[in-house]
CSV table of C-alpha atoms in Angstrom, one decimal:
chain,number,residue,atom,x,y,z
A,1,MET,CA,6.9,-0.8,1.8
A,2,ASN,CA,5.0,2.4,2.9
A,3,LEU,CA,6.7,5.4,4.5
A,4,HIS,CA,5.2,7.8,6.9
A,5,GLU,CA,4.5,11.2,5.7
A,6,TYR,CA,7.4,12.8,7.6
A,7,GLN,CA,9.7,10.2,6.0
A,8,ALA,CA,8.4,10.9,2.6
A,9,LYS,CA,8.8,14.6,3.1
A,10,GLU,CA,12.5,14.1,3.8
A,11,LEU,CA,12.9,12.3,0.4
A,12,PHE,CA,11.1,15.3,-1.3
A,13,ARG,CA,13.3,17.8,0.6
A,14,ALA,CA,16.4,15.9,-0.4
A,15,ALA,CA,15.3,16.3,-4.1
A,16,GLY,CA,15.2,20.0,-3.6
A,17,MET,CA,11.4,20.4,-3.3
A,18,ALA,CA,9.8,23.1,-1.2
A,19,VAL,CA,8.2,21.2,1.7
A,20,ASN,CA,6.6,22.7,4.8
A,21,PRO,CA,8.5,22.0,7.9
A,22,GLY,CA,7.4,19.6,10.7
A,23,GLU,CA,8.3,17.9,13.9
A,24,VAL,CA,7.4,14.3,14.9
A,25,ALA,CA,5.9,14.2,18.4
A,26,ARG,CA,5.2,11.0,20.4
A,27,ASP,CA,3.5,12.6,23.4
A,28,PRO,CA,1.5,15.8,24.0
A,29,GLY,CA,4.3,17.7,25.5
A,30,ALA,CA,6.4,17.3,22.5
A,31,ALA,CA,3.5,18.5,20.3
A,32,ARG,CA,3.1,21.6,22.5
A,33,SER,CA,6.7,22.4,22.2
A,34,ALA,CA,6.7,22.1,18.4
A,35,ALA,CA,3.7,24.3,18.1
A,36,GLU,CA,5.4,26.9,20.3
A,37,ARG,CA,8.3,27.0,17.9
A,38,TYR,CA,5.9,27.5,14.9
A,39,GLY,CA,4.4,30.5,16.6
A,40,GLY,CA,1.6,28.9,18.5
A,41,SER,CA,-0.7,27.7,15.8
A,42,ALA,CA,-0.1,24.3,14.0
A,43,VAL,CA,-1.7,21.3,12.3
A,44,VAL,CA,-1.4,18.0,14.1
A,45,LYS,CA,-1.5,15.0,11.8
A,46,ALA,CA,-1.7,11.3,12.7
A,47,GLN,CA,1.2,9.3,11.3
A,48,VAL,CA,-0.1,5.9,10.1
A,49,HIS,CA,0.1,4.1,6.7
A,50,SER,CA,-3.5,4.8,5.8
A,51,GLY,CA,-5.5,7.3,3.8
A,52,GLY,CA,-8.6,9.0,5.1
A,53,ARG,CA,-6.8,10.4,8.2
A,54,GLY,CA,-8.7,13.6,8.1
A,55,LYS,CA,-12.1,11.9,7.9
A,56,ALA,CA,-11.1,9.6,10.8
A,57,GLY,CA,-10.3,12.5,13.0
A,58,GLY,CA,-6.6,12.2,12.7
A,59,VAL,CA,-5.8,15.7,11.4
A,60,LYS,CA,-6.7,18.7,13.5
A,61,LEU,CA,-5.8,22.4,13.6
A,62,ALA,CA,-4.6,23.9,16.7
A,63,ASN,CA,-4.7,27.8,17.5
A,64,SER,CA,-2.5,27.5,20.5
A,65,PRO,CA,0.3,25.2,21.9
A,66,GLU,CA,-2.1,23.9,24.6
A,67,GLU,CA,-4.6,23.0,21.8
A,68,ALA,CA,-1.9,21.3,19.9
A,69,ALA,CA,-1.1,19.3,23.1
A,70,ASP,CA,-4.9,18.4,23.5
A,71,HIS,CA,-5.2,17.4,19.9
A,72,ALA,CA,-2.1,15.2,20.2
A,73,ARG,CA,-3.6,13.6,23.4
A,74,THR,CA,-6.8,12.7,21.3
A,75,ILE,CA,-5.0,11.5,18.2
A,76,LEU,CA,-2.3,9.4,19.9
A,77,GLY,CA,-3.5,5.9,20.5
A,78,MET,CA,-6.5,6.2,18.2
A,79,THR,CA,-7.2,3.5,15.6
A,80,ILE,CA,-7.4,4.4,12.0
A,81,ARG,CA,-8.4,1.5,9.6
A,82,GLY,CA,-7.0,-1.0,12.1
A,83,LEU,CA,-3.7,0.9,12.7
A,84,THR,CA,-2.8,2.4,16.1
A,85,VAL,CA,-1.5,6.0,15.9
A,86,ARG,CA,1.8,6.1,17.8
A,87,GLU,CA,3.2,9.5,16.5
A,88,VAL,CA,1.9,12.8,15.1
A,89,LEU,CA,3.5,15.3,12.8
A,90,VAL,CA,3.2,18.9,14.0
A,91,SER,CA,3.5,21.5,11.2
A,92,PRO,CA,2.9,25.3,10.9
A,93,ILE,CA,-0.4,26.2,9.4
A,94,GLU,CA,-0.1,27.5,5.7
A,95,SER,CA,-2.1,30.3,4.1
A,96,ILE,CA,-3.6,28.3,1.2
A,97,ALA,CA,-4.8,29.9,-2.0
A,98,SER,CA,-5.3,26.6,-4.0
A,99,GLU,CA,-4.8,22.8,-3.6
A,100,ALA,CA,-3.7,20.4,-6.3
A,101,TYR,CA,-2.9,16.7,-6.6
A,102,VAL,CA,0.3,15.4,-8.2
A,103,GLY,CA,1.2,11.7,-8.2
A,104,VAL,CA,3.4,9.3,-10.1
A,105,LEU,CA,3.2,5.5,-10.1
A,106,VAL,CA,4.2,2.4,-12.0
A,107,ASP,CA,2.0,1.7,-15.0
A,108,ARG,CA,2.2,-2.1,-15.3
A,109,GLU,CA,0.5,-2.2,-18.6
A,110,GLY,CA,2.5,0.4,-20.1
A,111,GLN,CA,5.6,-0.7,-18.4
A,112,CYS,CA,6.6,2.8,-17.5
A,113,PRO,CA,5.9,5.5,-14.8
A,114,VAL,CA,2.7,7.5,-15.3
A,115,PHE,CA,1.9,10.9,-13.8
A,116,MET,CA,-1.6,11.8,-12.6
A,117,VAL,CA,-2.4,15.5,-11.8
A,118,SER,CA,-5.5,17.3,-10.9
A,119,ALA,CA,-6.4,20.9,-9.9
A,120,GLU,CA,-8.8,19.3,-7.4
A,121,GLY,CA,-6.4,18.4,-4.6
A,122,GLY,CA,-6.8,18.0,-0.8
A,123,VAL,CA,-9.4,15.1,-1.4
A,124,ASP,CA,-9.0,11.4,-2.3
A,125,ILE,CA,-8.0,11.1,-6.0
A,126,GLU,CA,-10.4,8.1,-6.1
A,127,GLU,CA,-13.2,10.5,-5.3
A,128,VAL,CA,-12.2,12.8,-8.0
A,129,ALA,CA,-12.0,10.0,-10.5
A,130,ALA,CA,-15.5,8.9,-9.7
A,131,THR,CA,-17.2,12.2,-9.7
A,132,ASP,CA,-15.2,14.2,-12.3
A,133,PRO,CA,-12.8,11.9,-14.3
A,134,LYS,CA,-11.9,14.7,-16.7
A,135,ALA,CA,-10.3,16.6,-13.9
A,136,ILE,CA,-7.5,14.1,-13.9
A,137,HIS,CA,-4.7,14.4,-16.5
A,138,ARG,CA,-2.3,11.6,-17.2
A,139,LEU,CA,1.2,11.5,-18.8
A,140,ARG,CA,3.3,8.4,-19.5
A,141,VAL,CA,7.0,8.8,-19.0
A,142,ASP,CA,9.4,7.0,-21.3
A,143,PRO,CA,12.0,5.5,-18.7
A,144,ARG,CA,14.7,5.9,-21.3
A,145,TYR,CA,14.7,9.6,-21.2
A,146,GLY,CA,12.9,10.3,-18.0
A,147,LEU,CA,10.5,13.3,-17.4
A,148,LEU,CA,11.4,16.0,-19.9
A,149,PRO,CA,11.1,19.7,-19.0
A,150,HIS,CA,8.3,20.5,-21.5
A,151,GLN,CA,6.4,17.4,-20.1
A,152,ALA,CA,6.7,18.7,-16.5
A,153,TYR,CA,5.5,22.3,-17.6
A,154,TRP,CA,2.6,20.8,-19.6
A,155,LEU,CA,1.5,18.9,-16.4
A,156,ALA,CA,1.8,22.0,-14.3
A,157,THR,CA,-0.3,24.0,-16.7
A,158,ARG,CA,-3.1,21.6,-16.0
A,159,LEU,CA,-3.0,22.9,-12.4
A,160,TYR,CA,-2.1,26.6,-12.6
A,161,GLU,CA,-3.1,29.4,-15.2
A,162,ASP,CA,-0.5,31.7,-13.6
A,163,PRO,CA,2.7,31.3,-15.4
A,164,ALA,CA,4.8,32.0,-12.2
A,165,LEU,CA,2.9,29.2,-10.4
A,166,ALA,CA,3.2,26.9,-13.4
A,167,ARG,CA,7.0,27.3,-13.4
A,168,GLN,CA,7.1,26.3,-9.7
A,169,GLY,CA,4.7,23.5,-10.2
A,170,ALA,CA,6.9,22.2,-13.1
A,171,ARG,CA,9.9,22.3,-10.8
A,172,ALA,CA,8.1,20.5,-8.0
A,173,ILE,CA,6.7,17.8,-10.5
A,174,ALA,CA,10.4,17.3,-11.9
A,175,GLN,CA,11.7,16.9,-8.3
A,176,LEU,CA,8.9,14.4,-7.4
A,177,TYR,CA,10.0,12.3,-10.4
A,178,ASP,CA,13.6,12.5,-9.3
A,179,ALA,CA,12.7,11.3,-5.9
A,180,PHE,CA,10.5,8.5,-7.2
A,181,VAL,CA,13.3,7.2,-9.4
A,182,ALA,CA,16.2,7.8,-6.9
A,183,ASN,CA,14.5,5.8,-4.0
A,184,GLY,CA,13.1,2.9,-6.0
A,185,ALA,CA,9.5,4.0,-5.4
A,186,SER,CA,6.4,2.2,-6.8
A,187,MET,CA,4.3,5.3,-6.0
A,188,ALA,CA,4.9,9.0,-4.9
A,189,GLU,CA,2.2,11.5,-4.4
A,190,ILE,CA,1.7,15.1,-3.0
A,191,ASN,CA,-1.9,15.8,-1.9
A,192,PRO,CA,-2.1,18.6,-1.7
A,193,LEU,CA,0.5,20.5,-3.6
A,194,VAL,CA,-0.5,24.1,-2.5
A,195,SER,CA,0.0,27.5,-3.8
A,196,THR,CA,0.1,30.0,-0.8
A,197,SER,CA,-1.3,33.5,-0.6
A,198,GLY,CA,2.3,34.6,-1.0
A,199,GLY,CA,2.6,32.9,-4.4
A,200,ARG,CA,4.7,29.9,-3.4
A,201,VAL,CA,4.2,26.4,-4.5
A,202,LYS,CA,5.0,23.7,-1.9
A,203,ALA,CA,4.2,20.3,-0.7
A,204,ILE,CA,2.3,20.1,2.6
A,205,ASP,CA,1.6,16.3,2.4
A,206,ALA,CA,3.5,13.3,1.0
A,207,LYS,CA,3.0,9.7,0.4
A,208,VAL,CA,5.6,7.3,-0.9
A,209,SER,CA,5.6,3.5,-1.4
A,210,ILE,CA,8.9,1.7,-1.9
A,211,ASP,CA,9.0,-1.4,-4.3
A,212,ASP,CA,9.9,-4.3,-1.9
A,213,ASN,CA,12.0,-5.7,-4.8
A,214,GLU,CA,14.3,-2.6,-4.4
A,215,LEU,CA,14.9,-3.0,-0.7
A,216,PHE,CA,17.8,-5.5,-1.0
A,217,ARG,CA,20.0,-2.9,-2.6
A,218,ARG,CA,18.7,0.0,-0.6
A,219,PRO,CA,19.4,-0.7,3.0
A,220,ASP,CA,18.8,3.0,3.7
A,221,MET,CA,15.2,2.7,2.6
A,222,ALA,CA,14.8,-0.7,4.4
A,223,ALA,CA,15.9,0.9,7.6
A,224,LEU,CA,12.8,3.3,7.3
A,225,ARG,CA,10.2,0.4,7.8
A,226,ASP,CA,8.0,0.8,10.8
A,227,PRO,CA,6.8,-2.7,11.7
A,228,ALA,CA,4.5,-1.2,14.3
A,229,SER,CA,2.5,0.4,11.6
A,230,GLU,CA,1.9,-2.9,9.8
A,231,SER,CA,-1.0,-5.1,10.6
A,232,GLU,CA,-0.1,-8.3,12.4
A,233,ALA,CA,-1.1,-10.4,9.3
A,234,ASP,CA,1.1,-8.2,7.0
A,235,ARG,CA,4.0,-8.4,9.4
A,236,ARG,CA,3.8,-12.1,9.6
A,237,ALA,CA,3.5,-12.6,5.9
A,238,ARG,CA,6.5,-10.4,5.3
A,239,GLU,CA,8.7,-12.2,7.7
A,240,ALA,CA,7.6,-15.6,6.2
A,241,GLY,CA,8.3,-14.5,2.7
A,242,LEU,CA,4.6,-14.6,1.5
A,243,SER,CA,2.7,-12.3,-0.8
A,244,PHE,CA,-0.4,-11.4,1.1
A,245,VAL,CA,-3.2,-8.8,0.7
A,246,LYS,CA,-6.2,-8.7,3.0
A,247,LEU,CA,-9.6,-8.5,1.3
A,248,ASP,CA,-13.1,-8.4,2.6
A,249,GLY,CA,-14.6,-11.8,1.7
A,250,ASP,CA,-15.0,-15.1,3.5
A,251,VAL,CA,-13.1,-17.6,1.3
A,252,GLY,CA,-9.5,-17.7,2.5
A,253,CYS,CA,-7.1,-18.5,-0.5
A,254,CYS,CA,-3.8,-20.2,-0.3
A,255,VAL,CA,-2.2,-20.7,-3.7
A,256,ASN,CA,1.2,-21.1,-5.3
A,257,GLY,CA,1.9,-18.5,-8.0
A,258,ALA,CA,0.6,-14.9,-8.4
A,259,GLY,CA,-1.1,-15.7,-11.7
A,260,LEU,CA,-3.0,-18.7,-10.3
A,261,ALA,CA,-3.8,-16.8,-7.2
A,262,MET,CA,-5.5,-14.0,-9.3
A,263,ALA,CA,-7.3,-16.7,-11.4
A,264,THR,CA,-8.5,-18.3,-8.2
A,265,MET,CA,-9.9,-15.2,-6.9
A,266,ASP,CA,-11.7,-14.5,-10.2
A,267,LEU,CA,-13.2,-17.9,-10.1
A,268,VAL,CA,-14.4,-17.4,-6.5
A,269,LYS,CA,-16.2,-14.4,-7.6
A,270,TYR,CA,-17.6,-16.1,-10.7
A,271,TYR,CA,-19.2,-18.7,-8.5
A,272,GLY,CA,-20.8,-16.1,-6.4
A,273,GLY,CA,-18.2,-15.9,-3.5
A,274,GLU,CA,-15.8,-13.3,-2.2
A,275,PRO,CA,-12.2,-13.9,-1.6
A,276,ALA,CA,-10.8,-13.1,1.9
A,277,ASN,CA,-7.3,-12.5,0.7
A,278,PHE,CA,-4.6,-12.9,-1.9
A,279,LEU,CA,-2.0,-15.2,-0.6
A,280,ASP,CA,0.8,-16.7,-2.8
A,281,ILE,CA,3.1,-19.0,-1.0
A,282,GLY,CA,5.3,-19.2,-4.1
A,283,GLY,CA,7.1,-22.5,-5.1
A,284,SER,CA,7.8,-23.5,-1.6
A,285,SER,CA,6.9,-26.8,-0.1
A,286,ASN,CA,8.4,-25.8,3.3
A,287,PRO,CA,6.0,-26.8,6.1
A,288,ASP,CA,6.9,-23.7,8.0
A,289,LYS,CA,5.7,-21.5,5.1
A,290,VAL,CA,2.4,-23.5,4.8
A,291,VAL,CA,1.9,-23.2,8.6
A,292,ALA,CA,2.5,-19.4,8.5
A,293,ALA,CA,0.1,-19.1,5.5
A,294,LEU,CA,-2.7,-21.0,7.3
A,295,GLU,CA,-2.1,-19.2,10.5
A,296,ILE,CA,-2.4,-15.8,8.7
A,297,ILE,CA,-5.7,-16.9,7.0
A,298,THR,CA,-7.2,-18.5,10.2
A,299,SER,CA,-6.5,-15.3,12.2
A,300,ASP,CA,-9.1,-13.6,10.0
A,301,PRO,CA,-12.4,-14.1,11.8
A,302,GLY,CA,-14.3,-13.4,8.5
A,303,VAL,CA,-12.9,-16.6,6.9
A,304,ALA,CA,-15.5,-19.4,6.6
A,305,VAL,CA,-13.6,-21.8,4.5
A,306,ILE,CA,-9.9,-22.3,3.3
A,307,LEU,CA,-9.3,-23.0,-0.4
A,308,PHE,CA,-5.9,-24.5,-1.2
A,309,ASN,CA,-5.1,-24.3,-4.9
A,310,ILE,CA,-1.8,-25.9,-5.9
A,311,PHE,CA,-0.3,-26.4,-9.4
A,312,GLY,CA,2.7,-28.5,-9.3
A,313,GLY,CA,5.2,-27.7,-12.0
A,314,ILE,CA,8.7,-27.3,-10.5
A,315,THR,CA,7.0,-27.7,-7.1
A,316,ARG,CA,6.2,-31.3,-6.3
A,317,CYS,CA,2.6,-31.9,-5.2
A,318,ASP,CA,3.7,-34.6,-2.7
A,319,ASP,CA,6.0,-32.0,-1.0
A,320,VAL,CA,3.1,-29.5,-0.7
A,321,ALA,CA,0.8,-32.3,0.6
A,322,LYS,CA,3.4,-33.1,3.3
A,323,GLY,CA,3.5,-29.4,4.2
A,324,ILE,CA,-0.3,-29.3,4.4
A,325,VAL,CA,-0.5,-32.3,6.7
A,326,GLU,CA,2.1,-31.0,8.9
A,327,ALA,CA,0.5,-27.6,9.1
A,328,VAL,CA,-3.0,-29.1,9.9
A,329,GLY,CA,-1.3,-31.1,12.6
A,330,ARG,CA,0.5,-28.1,14.1
A,331,ILE,CA,-2.4,-25.6,14.2
A,332,GLY,CA,-6.1,-25.9,14.9
A,333,ILE,CA,-8.2,-25.1,11.8
A,334,GLY,CA,-11.7,-24.4,12.8
A,335,VAL,CA,-13.1,-24.0,9.3
A,336,PRO,CA,-13.5,-26.5,6.3
A,337,LEU,CA,-10.4,-27.0,4.3
A,338,VAL,CA,-10.8,-27.8,0.5
A,339,ILE,CA,-7.7,-28.7,-1.5
A,340,ARG,CA,-6.9,-28.9,-5.2
A,341,LEU,CA,-3.5,-30.5,-6.1
A,342,THR,CA,-2.6,-31.1,-9.7
A,343,GLY,CA,0.7,-31.7,-11.5
A,344,THR,CA,3.9,-33.3,-10.6
A,345,ASN,CA,3.4,-36.3,-8.3
A,346,GLU,CA,-0.3,-35.5,-7.7
A,347,GLU,CA,-1.3,-39.1,-7.2
A,348,LEU,CA,1.4,-39.5,-4.5
A,349,ALA,CA,0.2,-36.2,-2.9
A,350,ARG,CA,-3.4,-37.6,-2.8
A,351,GLY,CA,-2.2,-40.6,-0.9
A,352,ILE,CA,-0.3,-38.6,1.6
A,353,LEU,CA,-3.6,-36.5,2.2
A,354,ALA,CA,-5.8,-39.5,2.3
A,355,GLU,CA,-3.7,-41.0,5.1
A,356,ALA,CA,-4.4,-37.8,7.1
A,357,GLY,CA,-8.0,-37.9,6.4
A,358,LEU,CA,-7.9,-35.1,3.9
A,359,ALA,CA,-9.1,-35.2,0.1
A,360,ALA,CA,-7.9,-33.4,-2.9
A,361,VAL,CA,-9.3,-32.9,-6.4
A,362,SER,CA,-7.8,-31.9,-9.6
A,363,SER,CA,-10.5,-29.7,-11.1
A,364,MET,CA,-10.1,-26.0,-10.3
A,365,ASP,CA,-13.8,-25.4,-10.9
A,366,GLU,CA,-14.9,-28.2,-8.7
A,367,VAL,CA,-12.8,-27.0,-5.7
A,368,VAL,CA,-13.7,-23.4,-6.0
A,369,GLU,CA,-17.4,-24.1,-6.4
A,370,LYS,CA,-17.2,-26.4,-3.3
A,371,ALA,CA,-15.4,-23.7,-1.3
A,372,VAL,CA,-18.0,-21.0,-2.2
A,373,ARG,CA,-20.8,-23.4,-1.3
A,374,LEU,CA,-19.3,-24.2,2.1
A,375,ALA,CA,-18.7,-20.5,2.8
A,376,GLY,CA,-22.5,-20.2,2.4
């Protein structure tokens, strides 16, 4: 679950971090009033769950309250990467001497948090990694001990030569880790962490993603979700209990099990195709879940074929087949549907599909190759 910048800043502020102030505005008048309180000049920033806001025109500097209102009027309602801007954050303009990047996320391979820092802040970290990978410094954190003071200071010295700034940077890095752990985050970053002309280090941007698996025990975090900032497909997938990630290809994938879903997408690419999504329906044979999955996939106009890949272990293939038949009967699917069912009760499942005019194969290579071919 992603948080808005203003929500993430509140988590950082609660951890003791120096964060620049800001007010959320949902109309130009509120933006004007906020700018007046900050002395007239302000930065107006779109609040959407997306990077690249500045490049999209969603971050603007205002030299007067009226200009802040004009910027808010322009930004509110604009679309950034498919998301509509419904609120802006108005903050005072800082006198910036330097910009740095600090982030911490879960390292799945190392099974621990890992810090990434760079003295080149204010730009996408992916851009830095592509153009100057040596500018990024990494540190894995042993979760048994947490981030130790000397580790935080070492990271800060990658950002600042001035010992006074390094000490402040180390404090901010330690506070970022505290916020990351305390709120069940999977990622937390500051970009940029700035040093001001007055010699202060503070966070003027914030980005936090909360691990969905933490939400059941953190109702305070779950309450921060903004459904209006999710895409329609993401919202429907979440409500249906599906794991879904939109991709850019044309082969819609509906699979049970995350590992099989990843293998399916790999095979699609192996045969020259491009997956349109990652969608894991889990071990469910609930027809409503299958209907939701197919509705999500078919809502993507770029999908040219739907690939159903089911391995029946605990899940019975005949139950899944019934779900597919019911789903096909309940919604209109205007693209070819290719099915692989193998495992428990697969022969019974093929019979159920055959009665509905559908066919299934047991070979994964065969079904994927066919799907790629039909996608053209």
